[in-house]
Amino acid sequence: MNIIYNEKTGIFKLDTVHTSYLIGLADEEGFIGHVYYGKTISDSDAGYLMRTGEPPYVPSRNNRDRSSFFDAFPMEYPGCNTGDFRESAIEVLDAGGHNAVELTYRDHRIFQGKPGLAGLPATFGKEEECMTLEIDGVDKVLELEVTLRYSVFADVDVIARSVSVKNLSKESIFLTKLMSVSMDMDADIAQEDYRLLTLHGSWARERHMDFREIGYGKTSVGSARGESSHQEHPFMALVSGTATQERGDVYGFHFVYSGNFLAQVEKTQFDSLRLQMGIHPKNFCWQLKPGEVFAAPEVILTYSAEGLGGMSRAYHDLYRNHLIRSPYKDKKRPILINNWEATYFDFNTEKLLDIAREAKRAGIEMLVMDDGWFGHRNDDNSSLGDWQVNEEKLQGGLKYLVDEVNRIGLKFGIWFEPEMVSPDSDLYRAHPDWAIAVPGRVPCRSRNQYVLDLTRREVLEHVYRSVSEVLHSANIEYVKWDMNRQLCDLGSLYLGRDNQGELSHRYVLAVYELQERITREFPDLLLENCSGGGARFDPGMLYFSPQIWCSDDTDAIERLTIQEGTALIYPLSTMGAHVSDCPNHTVGRNTPFSTRGNVALAGTFGYELDITKISETDRNQIPEQVALYHKYNDLVRRGDYYRIASYRSNHFFDCYGVVAKDKKEALFTFVQVLRRPNYHSRIIKLAGLDAAMRYRHEETGKRYSGDTLMNAGIPVQEMWGDFQSKLIHLTAEGE
Ligand code: GLA
């Protein structure tokens, strides 16, 4: 890790373990250009990559045709409406109603450590673990200072980028667009053939991988739903045509934010690419008064020469070591049983205690009471906002229930949806103006609920108190924080005319503030975020909770694709994954209980079924699965992830694994989705092992060298029937 400034060449050079990132100051006017990002290079004198010496591209010497410079120069942070017709990174509405911005270099600082971003989640590290470069650019007409911030880490190949803007003028300026990252790069079609990889989905099928060609013009994904969303994901990667899991160039961009986002690539007339990521400009208009600063969330860039797998492992290491703060981040999580798919809204104290007793016998460690414990909520039409226990269901109250569960020997967890209000609730009847709505319009209901206007201090305080009081009232050790609808009818009675365009971002900041305060007040609480399954599974939320419910789809086969897309960029320790009952409640599929267990072992692991009602045969397998969790979870949580085969693309089987950092242990999961008739064994080439070590395969006792397992492969016999699976556990000899 290092950052230098070469004064002679006007080049900033940032080095991570295997990558370099170069920024250059061009022309006497001080334009800030992007020079290079990729595999490590030694020269800091690489300004030729910006092609500034090539006439007619020297703006100070070519006033007649400055536009040829502006529309081709690789801008590090492009302004707007001054000659660069590609996408801008920043746009404003100034006092005169104009949107032009043009940035030139003013100053810079290089220092150890990495400052936080006020009110926003961000990666962090000790002074000796990271270094930061801040470049101040300025628009001299607007008197607007834009600080581009770059941090590198000693132990992982990423660059964390963010941007903040300060209004140095005497008048308000409205920011109408502020991308966190813009990066121009060559993509000569004769040399590079990048595809765009994004994650798309819907409820119950989140984060499916999607590859597409990059054509001329603009290609984007985004969310204007007020959350990162089921549909598209705040992530994109450029994947070179020849890249595989373990080889080839991959550039990843991942947004540490939980609200609206835009991720876009623009292919230009000169075969360059302009990549951008940041808060979606739709519905965004932020008033920046004189002296005020606006900080945009950060984007994590990574370059991998080791294919998609290299990118995955960089993100996994970064998030495990430099983003998640929970005391649970490196701990085995209690195996939980959640009553949602077991009972839905139909439960009472006795029912929950029956589940707890049976769960205890099977080795499960925590009972989580899901939706339906408050107000008069017997279905999803009422009571959000009334966080008082329904004593008709929970006879004896919450404390009694929790004490009894504890007496049985289980921890206790609870579900909340704190950001919402049901029209049928005491809270809404008392404060109809607390819901987000456009005056004069009846807001759109979704799941028959409205969203609370958390930008109002009194609403935020009320929500905070409601959650905190419940948590103080009993020994509650886990919270599932849900959010079951998206934001529309954007209007706040609290914000003035000039500030309505701030609502979506202020809402996200308020959610962050709430979770920050709750986790500070209850430092030992295990928080799991959730949003109708996985609609707010993003790095922003990981700053507050070490795990996120991955999807409401608990079918083991559907989960293969969902978990493949999730594990592409998130550590396995963060993926909420449970064994549920069959036929599966989302797709009606029957799968073996063992396969449901094996697939859930790749995540946080738990159960979501009525343990008192499932078959004896299934129930009897739980203690074995519990034992597997205890045996393998340290490895799964801490190891390096390798994707071996993808059912998504081969339509027959899935295979992935984790290898311990010291390479002495590995666990691969093989799922035979479809049985292939009249077929020999499959030879599966593993990855990530130490070529020189000898490994013992636990199941067969056979011994193989690492290079044999990786280059020649290990045989896996066809199993009888579809949806079968097995674990391949390898330990280095002598261990
Ligand atoms: C969402 C969650 C589910 C469950 C329900 C309860 O859909 O994703 O796991 O908690 O809400 O209403």
XYZ file of C-alpha atoms and ligand atoms in Angstrom:
747
model
C 0.000 0.000 0.000
C 1.328 3.391 -0.903
C 0.255 6.755 -2.275
C 2.686 9.204 -3.824
C 2.526 12.464 -5.713
C 5.135 12.951 -8.424
C 5.398 16.714 -8.568
C 7.427 16.694 -11.776
C 4.843 14.766 -13.728
C 1.777 15.894 -11.807
C 0.791 12.282 -11.249
C -0.763 10.711 -8.169
C -0.052 7.009 -7.845
C -1.949 4.752 -5.506
C -0.736 1.202 -5.014
C -2.580 -1.673 -3.383
C -1.088 -5.146 -3.036
C -1.481 -6.047 -6.724
C -2.989 -2.968 -8.371
C -2.132 0.621 -9.271
C -4.434 3.578 -9.712
C -3.071 6.742 -11.321
C -4.529 10.210 -11.552
C -2.873 13.029 -13.464
C -3.030 16.791 -13.583
C -3.225 17.893 -17.170
C -2.570 21.148 -18.910
C -1.717 24.412 -17.187
C -5.384 24.825 -16.420
C -5.151 21.850 -14.039
C -7.734 19.418 -15.329
C -7.840 16.260 -13.251
C -7.532 13.198 -15.451
C -7.752 9.492 -15.020
C -4.506 7.816 -16.068
C -4.773 4.146 -15.203
C -6.364 1.488 -13.024
C -5.360 -2.144 -13.190
C -2.536 -4.567 -12.459
C 0.459 -2.968 -10.713
C 2.685 -0.763 -12.881
C 6.001 0.716 -11.745
C 6.082 4.054 -13.537
C 4.470 7.082 -12.035
C 5.465 8.903 -15.219
C 2.560 7.509 -17.235
C 0.757 10.726 -18.121
C 0.967 9.791 -21.812
C -2.014 7.541 -21.137
C -4.183 10.661 -20.932
C -2.979 11.584 -24.460
C -2.721 15.224 -23.466
C 0.363 15.913 -25.545
C -1.443 14.959 -28.715
C -2.769 17.966 -30.576
C -5.459 19.201 -30.795
C -6.056 18.043 -27.242
C -4.156 20.784 -25.390
C -6.913 23.103 -24.258
C -4.694 26.003 -23.173
C -3.126 26.041 -26.661
C -6.258 25.383 -28.612
C -8.947 27.802 -27.652
C -10.478 27.519 -31.064
C -11.490 23.935 -30.489
C -11.467 23.134 -26.815
C -14.367 20.760 -27.284
C -12.090 18.138 -28.851
C -10.299 17.981 -25.528
C -13.363 18.062 -23.342
C -15.198 15.355 -25.178
C -12.316 12.898 -25.196
C -10.109 13.571 -22.177
C -10.375 10.899 -19.461
C -11.844 13.119 -16.762
C -11.420 11.876 -13.231
C -14.592 13.652 -12.196
C -16.412 15.187 -15.158
C -18.371 18.382 -14.773
C -21.365 19.401 -16.772
C -22.343 21.527 -19.747
C -18.909 22.916 -20.660
C -17.979 20.738 -23.609
C -17.781 17.169 -22.358
C -20.908 15.655 -23.846
C -20.489 12.379 -22.065
C -22.318 11.755 -18.808
C -21.502 14.236 -16.046
C -20.655 13.246 -12.497
C -21.917 16.441 -10.947
C -24.757 18.784 -11.865
C -26.138 21.787 -10.036
C -28.841 24.369 -10.165
C -27.177 27.651 -9.323
C -28.767 30.933 -8.275
C -29.193 31.856 -11.938
C -30.813 28.517 -12.813
C -27.725 27.166 -14.663
C -26.255 23.714 -14.339
C -22.660 24.139 -15.583
C -19.770 22.816 -13.503
C -16.083 22.600 -14.413
C -13.480 21.355 -11.998
C -9.781 22.070 -11.925
C -7.146 21.119 -9.379
C -6.657 23.264 -6.293
C -4.955 21.219 -3.598
C -4.335 17.760 -2.251
C -3.426 15.881 0.911
C -1.943 12.418 1.465
C -2.129 10.882 4.924
C -2.245 7.633 6.891
C -5.630 6.299 7.950
C -9.076 6.896 6.550
C -11.580 9.451 7.810
C -15.184 8.387 8.354
C -18.112 9.848 6.417
C -20.459 11.714 8.733
C -23.784 9.919 9.007
C -22.848 7.363 6.373
C -21.535 3.833 6.539
C -17.976 3.527 5.282
C -15.056 1.145 5.317
C -12.500 1.816 8.007
C -9.050 0.808 9.160
C -6.387 1.690 11.681
C -3.823 4.357 10.760
C -1.256 1.764 9.761
C -3.791 -0.252 7.759
C -4.824 2.345 5.212
C -3.808 5.546 3.470
C -5.858 8.303 1.939
C -5.503 10.824 -0.843
C -7.791 13.822 -0.997
C -7.787 15.990 -4.111
C -9.658 19.262 -4.000
C -11.051 20.407 -7.288
C -12.777 23.712 -7.627
C -15.282 25.378 -9.878
C -14.060 28.954 -9.821
C -17.292 30.464 -11.066
C -19.595 28.672 -8.643
C -17.061 28.732 -5.810
C -17.788 25.102 -5.267
C -15.100 22.840 -3.880
C -15.270 19.165 -4.720
C -13.069 16.809 -2.742
C -12.274 13.483 -4.358
C -11.242 10.968 -1.727
C -9.334 7.708 -2.328
C -8.254 5.202 0.281
C -6.084 2.123 -0.118
C -5.678 -0.742 2.342
C -2.561 -2.695 3.262
C -4.252 -6.085 3.138
C -6.795 -5.999 0.328
C -6.838 -4.964 -3.307
C -9.484 -2.261 -3.297
C -9.762 1.481 -3.651
C -12.485 3.159 -1.596
C -13.654 6.330 -3.359
C -16.001 9.024 -2.194
C -16.749 12.643 -2.943
C -17.819 15.632 -0.919
C -18.844 19.080 -2.019
C -18.493 22.339 -0.141
C -20.272 25.532 -1.051
C -17.741 28.354 -0.667
C -20.029 30.944 -2.219
C -22.482 33.288 -0.566
C -25.551 31.761 -2.167
C -27.332 28.451 -1.984
C -26.549 25.978 -4.723
C -28.725 22.958 -5.425
C -26.933 19.718 -6.163
C -29.025 17.789 -8.644
C -26.510 15.050 -9.298
C -23.440 13.866 -7.450
C -21.941 10.567 -8.453
C -19.567 8.978 -5.968
C -17.359 7.644 -8.717
C -16.643 8.354 -12.308
C -13.909 6.505 -14.113
C -12.900 6.707 -17.757
C -10.933 3.919 -19.326
C -9.871 2.717 -22.728
C -11.770 -0.194 -24.143
C -10.213 -0.552 -27.576
C -12.471 -3.065 -29.241
C -9.539 -4.774 -30.877
C -7.915 -5.438 -27.500
C -10.584 -5.491 -24.843
C -13.974 -7.019 -25.023
C -15.598 -6.264 -21.714
C -19.018 -7.517 -20.738
C -21.069 -5.920 -18.024
C -22.031 -8.057 -15.056
C -24.892 -6.894 -12.836
C -27.240 -8.523 -10.365
C -30.937 -8.362 -11.037
C -33.972 -9.895 -9.436
C -37.369 -9.601 -7.890
C -38.990 -10.623 -4.657
C -37.946 -14.247 -3.951
C -35.279 -14.261 -6.664
C -32.785 -11.660 -5.649
C -29.307 -11.109 -7.077
C -29.287 -13.339 -10.129
C -26.151 -12.758 -12.173
C -26.697 -11.121 -15.535
C -24.054 -10.616 -18.230
C -24.494 -8.356 -21.213
C -22.486 -6.920 -24.062
C -21.549 -3.266 -23.724
C -22.833 -1.431 -26.764
C -22.242 2.176 -27.754
C -24.232 4.642 -25.717
C -25.317 4.210 -22.133
C -26.238 1.084 -20.234
C -27.362 1.370 -16.667
C -28.991 -0.278 -13.691
C -30.440 1.593 -10.773
C -33.041 1.964 -8.111
C -35.356 4.866 -7.434
C -37.381 2.787 -4.984
C -35.899 4.337 -1.853
C -33.875 1.208 -1.099
C -31.184 -0.713 -2.898
C -33.998 -3.015 -4.084
C -34.851 -6.550 -5.143
C -34.792 -5.556 -8.776
C -31.315 -4.202 -9.429
C -28.266 -4.110 -7.254
C -25.792 -1.333 -6.430
C -23.014 -3.276 -8.076
C -21.519 -3.669 -11.513
C -18.432 -5.322 -12.911
C -16.590 -5.146 -16.166
C -15.540 -8.639 -17.087
C -13.075 -9.160 -19.907
C -14.227 -11.504 -22.650
C -11.846 -14.257 -21.684
C -12.258 -13.982 -17.914
C -13.262 -17.071 -15.952
C -13.766 -17.717 -12.278
C -10.041 -17.742 -11.583
C -8.418 -15.912 -14.508
C -8.828 -12.711 -16.463
C -9.537 -9.046 -15.832
C -12.481 -7.995 -13.714
C -13.262 -4.507 -12.439
C -15.850 -4.332 -9.652
C -17.816 -1.301 -8.436
C -19.904 -1.657 -5.305
C -21.852 1.094 -3.587
C -21.827 1.364 0.206
C -25.335 2.726 0.344
C -28.885 1.493 0.926
C -31.039 3.895 -1.056
C -31.498 5.034 -4.642
C -28.533 4.370 -6.874
C -27.397 4.587 -10.448
C -24.661 2.413 -11.947
C -23.877 3.210 -15.520
C -21.394 2.506 -18.265
C -21.147 4.675 -21.327
C -19.284 3.528 -24.411
C -18.093 6.487 -26.418
C -17.215 7.300 -29.999
C -13.528 6.663 -29.203
C -14.124 3.255 -27.626
C -13.539 4.501 -24.138
C -15.804 3.626 -21.256
C -17.101 6.011 -18.643
C -18.204 4.174 -15.533
C -20.244 5.869 -12.882
C -21.902 4.985 -9.642
C -23.692 7.078 -7.066
C -26.994 8.261 -5.669
C -29.615 8.171 -8.416
C -30.217 11.719 -9.665
C -33.910 10.926 -9.983
C -35.780 12.580 -7.100
C -32.522 14.082 -5.850
C -32.054 17.788 -5.313
C -30.018 18.868 -2.310
C -29.817 22.431 -1.132
C -26.280 23.372 -0.183
C -26.295 26.584 1.771
C -23.162 28.769 2.021
C -20.467 26.931 3.976
C -22.304 23.605 3.943
C -20.787 20.290 2.894
C -22.539 17.359 1.276
C -20.863 13.976 1.513
C -21.713 11.292 -1.024
C -21.458 7.629 0.011
C -18.443 5.609 -0.995
C -17.910 3.136 -3.784
C -15.523 0.235 -3.477
C -13.519 -0.394 -6.615
C -11.598 -3.542 -7.115
C -9.518 -4.851 -9.961
C -8.838 -8.557 -10.140
C -6.501 -10.306 -12.560
C -7.770 -13.533 -11.020
C -11.202 -13.481 -12.560
C -14.490 -13.232 -10.746
C -13.163 -15.256 -7.841
C -10.431 -12.712 -7.161
C -13.022 -9.967 -7.071
C -15.258 -11.949 -4.712
C -12.447 -12.631 -2.299
C -11.356 -8.977 -2.262
C -14.871 -7.823 -1.364
C -15.251 -10.604 1.208
C -12.012 -9.697 2.968
C -12.717 -5.994 2.882
C -16.205 -6.308 4.316
C -15.194 -8.822 6.968
C -12.187 -6.802 8.112
C -13.054 -3.196 7.329
C -16.819 -2.693 7.169
C -18.789 -4.903 9.529
C -18.517 -3.636 13.087
C -20.790 -5.953 15.035
C -19.194 -7.908 17.889
C -20.619 -10.947 16.062
C -18.617 -10.315 12.936
C -16.088 -12.976 13.753
C -18.259 -15.133 15.961
C -20.365 -18.147 15.312
C -23.975 -16.955 15.339
C -26.520 -18.822 17.466
C -28.487 -21.329 15.357
C -31.944 -19.844 15.281
C -35.412 -21.102 14.579
C -37.783 -18.497 13.179
C -41.535 -19.018 13.394
C -42.505 -17.156 10.175
C -42.893 -20.108 7.817
C -43.895 -22.250 10.828
C -46.951 -20.297 11.951
C -47.183 -17.027 10.014
C -49.503 -14.857 12.158
C -51.173 -17.762 13.925
C -49.262 -18.303 17.152
C -49.440 -17.777 20.881
C -47.165 -18.250 23.852
C -47.844 -21.975 24.118
C -47.160 -22.583 20.447
C -43.863 -20.702 20.624
C -42.829 -22.541 23.761
C -43.628 -25.883 22.120
C -41.363 -24.919 19.243
C -38.683 -23.777 21.688
C -38.746 -27.046 23.645
C -38.481 -29.201 20.564
C -35.800 -26.904 19.133
C -33.762 -27.191 22.304
C -33.864 -30.977 22.069
C -32.473 -30.752 18.538
C -29.594 -28.449 19.508
C -31.035 -25.174 18.181
C -29.911 -22.142 20.177
C -32.334 -19.265 19.653
C -36.048 -18.731 19.022
C -36.994 -15.770 16.840
C -40.561 -14.508 17.051
C -41.397 -13.016 13.671
C -44.222 -10.736 12.529
C -47.579 -10.663 14.360
C -46.767 -10.193 18.061
C -48.014 -6.593 18.460
C -51.174 -4.487 18.189
C -53.950 -6.601 16.712
C -51.872 -7.904 13.859
C -53.383 -11.199 12.766
C -52.564 -10.622 9.139
C -50.494 -8.033 7.300
C -53.215 -5.386 7.165
C -52.764 -3.639 10.487
C -50.843 -2.460 13.532
C -47.421 -1.455 12.171
C -46.391 1.379 14.444
C -48.178 -0.045 17.510
C -45.249 -1.840 19.057
C -47.129 -3.039 22.126
C -47.456 -6.731 22.735
C -50.719 -8.397 21.782
C -51.513 -10.051 25.097
C -54.292 -12.101 23.580
C -51.645 -13.974 21.645
C -48.808 -13.670 24.098
C -50.608 -14.481 27.310
C -48.437 -13.334 30.182
C -46.674 -10.739 28.074
C -43.351 -10.524 26.326
C -41.124 -10.795 29.375
C -42.870 -13.956 30.486
C -42.357 -15.507 27.045
C -38.705 -14.513 26.867
C -38.013 -15.759 30.389
C -39.649 -19.081 29.593
C -37.678 -19.425 26.369
C -34.495 -18.633 28.293
C -35.476 -21.170 30.943
C -35.819 -23.793 28.225
C -32.256 -22.912 27.310
C -32.703 -20.789 24.185
C -31.905 -17.187 23.452
C -34.726 -15.010 22.208
C -35.009 -12.757 19.164
C -37.763 -10.554 17.810
C -39.008 -9.051 14.514
C -39.705 -5.344 13.931
C -40.657 -3.242 10.964
C -39.927 0.118 12.582
C -40.006 2.332 9.479
C -43.648 1.634 8.682
C -47.151 2.516 9.765
C -50.426 0.739 8.971
C -53.400 2.965 8.173
C -55.189 0.739 10.693
C -53.029 1.582 13.699
C -53.288 3.817 16.738
C -50.136 5.565 15.560
C -51.613 6.508 12.205
C -54.915 7.561 13.736
C -53.002 9.891 16.072
C -50.504 11.147 13.460
C -51.713 10.751 9.888
C -49.207 13.422 8.875
C -46.287 11.214 9.914
C -46.554 9.147 6.742
C -44.673 10.063 3.581
C -47.248 11.551 1.206
C -47.770 14.286 -1.344
C -50.335 16.752 0.023
C -53.728 16.261 -1.621
C -52.909 12.757 -2.843
C -53.777 9.480 -1.147
C -50.436 7.709 -1.008
C -50.058 4.371 -2.714
C -50.409 1.495 -0.252
C -48.121 -1.426 -0.527
C -48.797 -4.441 1.675
C -51.451 -2.105 3.005
C -48.900 0.105 4.711
C -47.307 3.540 4.529
C -43.729 4.641 5.150
C -43.006 6.882 8.123
C -41.403 10.220 7.382
C -38.200 9.596 9.280
C -36.817 12.955 8.186
C -38.989 14.456 10.952
C -37.102 14.454 14.199
C -40.187 13.684 16.314
C -40.997 10.659 14.134
C -37.450 9.360 14.305
C -37.389 9.824 18.087
C -40.718 8.060 18.430
C -39.526 5.101 16.358
C -36.311 4.932 18.320
C -38.141 4.931 21.656
C -40.606 2.284 20.484
C -37.864 -0.169 19.545
C -35.681 0.641 22.514
C -38.511 0.204 25.047
C -39.334 -3.253 23.740
C -35.674 -4.250 23.827
C -35.347 -3.010 27.403
C -38.464 -4.886 28.491
C -36.982 -8.386 28.219
C -33.804 -10.307 27.501
C -33.906 -9.890 23.731
C -30.622 -10.827 22.066
C -31.470 -10.561 18.371
C -33.555 -8.267 16.175
C -34.739 -8.887 12.632
C -35.239 -5.363 11.246
C -37.587 -5.606 8.298
C -38.724 -3.106 5.645
C -41.497 -4.426 3.476
C -42.293 -1.773 0.949
C -40.651 0.754 -1.284
C -40.917 4.538 -1.195
C -43.165 6.505 -3.498
C -45.412 9.557 -3.170
C -42.291 11.364 -2.078
C -43.467 14.230 0.048
C -42.699 15.355 3.557
C -44.756 17.783 5.563
C -41.627 18.621 7.471
C -39.380 19.578 4.563
C -39.883 22.892 2.806
C -40.347 23.512 -0.898
C -36.610 23.750 -1.515
C -35.896 20.528 0.302
C -38.420 17.976 -0.934
C -35.743 16.585 -3.249
C -33.736 15.624 -0.164
C -36.343 13.235 1.190
C -35.040 9.937 -0.207
C -31.467 10.506 0.947
C -32.501 11.964 4.297
C -34.685 8.890 4.799
C -31.687 6.594 4.333
C -29.604 8.745 6.687
C -32.383 8.451 9.265
C -32.441 4.650 8.981
C -28.683 4.687 9.515
C -29.051 6.947 12.536
C -31.698 4.685 14.045
C -29.611 1.559 13.607
C -26.501 3.315 14.868
C -28.270 4.384 18.042
C -29.926 1.023 18.636
C -26.685 -0.897 18.182
C -24.879 1.534 20.471
C -27.509 1.290 23.157
C -27.589 -2.503 22.863
C -23.991 -3.312 21.903
C -24.418 -7.078 22.259
C -27.523 -7.227 20.120
C -27.318 -9.416 17.025
C -29.013 -7.381 14.313
C -30.202 -8.964 11.065
C -31.474 -6.626 8.391
C -34.200 -7.684 6.014
C -36.442 -6.128 3.413
C -39.156 -8.364 2.031
C -36.337 -10.884 1.899
C -33.234 -9.318 0.385
C -34.242 -5.917 -1.013
C -31.835 -4.076 1.250
C -28.931 -6.478 1.119
C -26.128 -3.975 0.550
C -22.797 -2.937 2.078
C -24.467 0.051 3.763
C -26.584 -2.196 5.937
C -23.606 -4.445 6.712
C -22.037 -1.546 8.575
C -24.834 -1.946 11.115
C -25.706 -5.642 10.976
C -23.309 -8.544 10.400
C -25.975 -10.511 8.527
C -28.915 -9.820 6.240
C -31.848 -12.049 5.336
C -30.969 -13.128 1.834
C -34.382 -13.904 0.385
C -37.867 -15.016 1.353
C -37.299 -17.865 -1.029
C -35.962 -20.668 1.156
C -36.140 -23.377 -1.502
C -32.715 -25.007 -1.615
C -32.535 -25.026 -5.417
C -33.682 -21.420 -5.854
C -31.184 -20.515 -3.179
C -28.305 -21.879 -5.272
C -28.716 -19.042 -7.750
C -29.575 -16.420 -5.135
C -26.615 -17.379 -2.977
C -24.268 -17.547 -5.959
C -25.120 -13.941 -6.850
C -24.937 -12.863 -3.227
C -21.642 -14.608 -2.502
C -20.203 -13.004 -5.622
C -19.679 -9.869 -3.552
C -20.729 -10.611 0.045
C -19.005 -12.829 2.601
C -20.844 -16.061 3.384
C -21.003 -14.978 7.036
C -23.496 -12.274 6.039
C -26.008 -14.414 4.123
C -29.119 -15.225 6.153
C -29.971 -18.818 5.173
C -32.476 -21.218 6.780
C -33.735 -24.755 6.353
C -37.479 -24.687 5.725
C -40.271 -27.191 5.241
C -41.464 -28.881 2.052
C -43.270 -28.526 -0.229
C -41.460 -25.211 -0.227
C -43.776 -22.285 0.542
C -42.585 -20.211 -2.401
C -42.191 -22.706 -5.231
C -43.839 -25.909 -3.974
C -40.711 -27.969 -4.589
C -39.752 -31.018 -2.530
C -36.066 -31.371 -1.810
C -34.242 -33.702 0.570
C -33.840 -32.315 4.080
C -30.114 -32.979 3.843
C -29.765 -30.758 0.764
C -31.711 -27.963 2.449
C -29.237 -28.240 5.314
C -26.156 -28.351 3.090
C -27.265 -25.256 1.175
C -28.088 -23.292 4.342
C -24.676 -24.185 5.781
C -23.190 -21.736 3.264
C -24.834 -18.880 5.168
C -25.689 -17.970 8.728
C -27.694 -21.224 9.149
C -30.959 -21.663 10.984
C -34.443 -23.115 10.679
C -37.727 -21.701 9.510
C -40.293 -24.476 10.035
C -42.622 -25.924 12.623
C -40.292 -28.342 14.289
C -43.221 -29.865 16.199
C -44.941 -30.833 12.951
C -42.259 -31.946 10.498
C -41.694 -35.641 9.937
C -39.767 -37.666 12.467
C -37.199 -38.490 9.772
C -36.556 -34.826 9.038
C -36.480 -33.876 12.721
C -33.965 -36.597 13.437
C -31.576 -35.045 10.944
C -31.458 -31.705 12.742
C -28.917 -32.713 15.404
C -26.606 -33.948 12.626
C -26.978 -30.675 10.754
C -26.382 -28.744 13.955
C -23.191 -30.726 14.426
C -22.110 -29.938 10.848
C -22.710 -26.250 11.493
C -20.505 -26.347 14.582
C -17.871 -28.335 12.735
C -17.685 -26.124 9.647
C -18.896 -22.654 10.501
C -15.494 -21.226 11.501
C -14.180 -22.287 8.106
C -17.248 -21.009 6.232
C -17.153 -17.639 7.988
C -13.442 -17.007 7.714
C -12.278 -18.913 4.653
C -11.733 -17.929 1.026
C -14.662 -18.583 -1.250
C -14.273 -20.426 -4.566
C -17.034 -20.928 -7.111
C -16.414 -24.199 -8.955
C -19.513 -24.697 -11.084
C -22.785 -22.934 -11.496
C -26.155 -24.620 -11.901
C -27.323 -21.269 -13.314
C -25.185 -21.801 -16.379
C -24.725 -25.603 -16.667
C -28.316 -26.572 -15.692
C -27.181 -29.764 -13.930
C -25.164 -29.130 -10.833
C -23.715 -26.511 -8.520
C -20.422 -26.560 -6.686
C -18.676 -24.032 -4.472
C -16.309 -24.147 -1.565
C -14.375 -22.420 1.145
C -10.687 -22.900 1.770
C -9.045 -21.925 5.040
C -6.615 -19.012 4.775
C -3.757 -21.382 5.694
C -5.039 -23.859 3.044
C -5.110 -26.693 5.565
C -8.825 -27.322 5.400
C -11.482 -26.966 2.736
C -15.159 -27.691 2.387
C -16.809 -27.960 -1.021
C -20.546 -28.335 -1.488
C -21.794 -30.254 -4.492
C -25.479 -30.179 -5.405
C -26.737 -32.462 -8.111
C -29.778 -30.544 -9.226
C -30.775 -32.879 -12.026
C -29.860 -36.549 -12.127
C -28.371 -37.405 -15.472
C -29.311 -40.904 -16.637
C -26.724 -43.377 -17.870
C -23.832 -41.132 -16.886
C -20.455 -41.753 -15.333
C -19.086 -39.912 -12.317
C -18.304 -36.241 -12.688
C -14.716 -35.185 -12.218
C -14.768 -31.862 -10.416
C -11.689 -29.655 -10.532
C -11.376 -27.897 -7.204
C -9.691 -24.553 -6.616
C -7.910 -22.542 -3.964
C -5.938 -25.440 -2.463
C -2.208 -25.511 -1.887
C -0.770 -27.342 -4.883
C 1.984 -28.870 -2.788
C -0.092 -30.019 0.171
C -1.592 -33.478 0.445
C -5.238 -33.625 1.416
C -7.357 -36.361 2.928
C -10.921 -36.612 1.670
C -12.945 -37.287 4.801
C -15.719 -39.300 3.169
C -13.536 -41.823 1.337
C -10.314 -41.596 3.289
C -8.501 -41.183 -0.051
C -5.491 -38.933 -0.276
C -4.751 -36.500 -3.072
C -2.222 -33.771 -3.624
C -3.564 -30.252 -3.999
C -2.363 -30.021 -7.602
C -4.149 -33.264 -8.501
C -7.404 -32.012 -6.978
C -7.147 -28.691 -8.805
C -5.719 -29.780 -12.163
C -7.172 -33.268 -12.586
C -10.109 -33.163 -10.164
C -11.977 -35.395 -7.734
C -14.697 -37.856 -8.778
C -18.266 -37.306 -7.626
C -20.602 -40.239 -8.333
C -24.064 -39.531 -9.689
C -26.607 -39.794 -6.877
C -30.077 -41.317 -7.137
C -32.702 -38.660 -7.768
C -32.748 -34.939 -8.293
C -31.711 -32.311 -5.713
C -29.149 -34.549 -4.007
C -26.040 -33.098 -2.462
C -22.846 -33.885 -0.679
C -20.130 -32.130 1.232
C -16.524 -32.731 0.253
C -14.371 -32.116 3.293
C -10.627 -32.046 2.863
C -7.977 -31.733 5.509
C -4.271 -31.365 4.941
C -2.325 -34.432 5.980
C -0.821 -34.183 9.375
C -3.623 -31.900 10.577
C -40.873 -10.112 5.173
C -39.685 -10.926 5.600
C -40.146 -12.299 6.073
C -41.109 -12.129 7.208
C -42.267 -11.245 6.779
C -43.159 -10.912 7.941
O -41.445 -10.615 4.015
O -38.770 -11.047 4.575
O -39.046 -13.075 6.461
O -40.444 -11.557 8.311
O -41.830 -10.033 6.218
O -44.222 -10.122 7.594
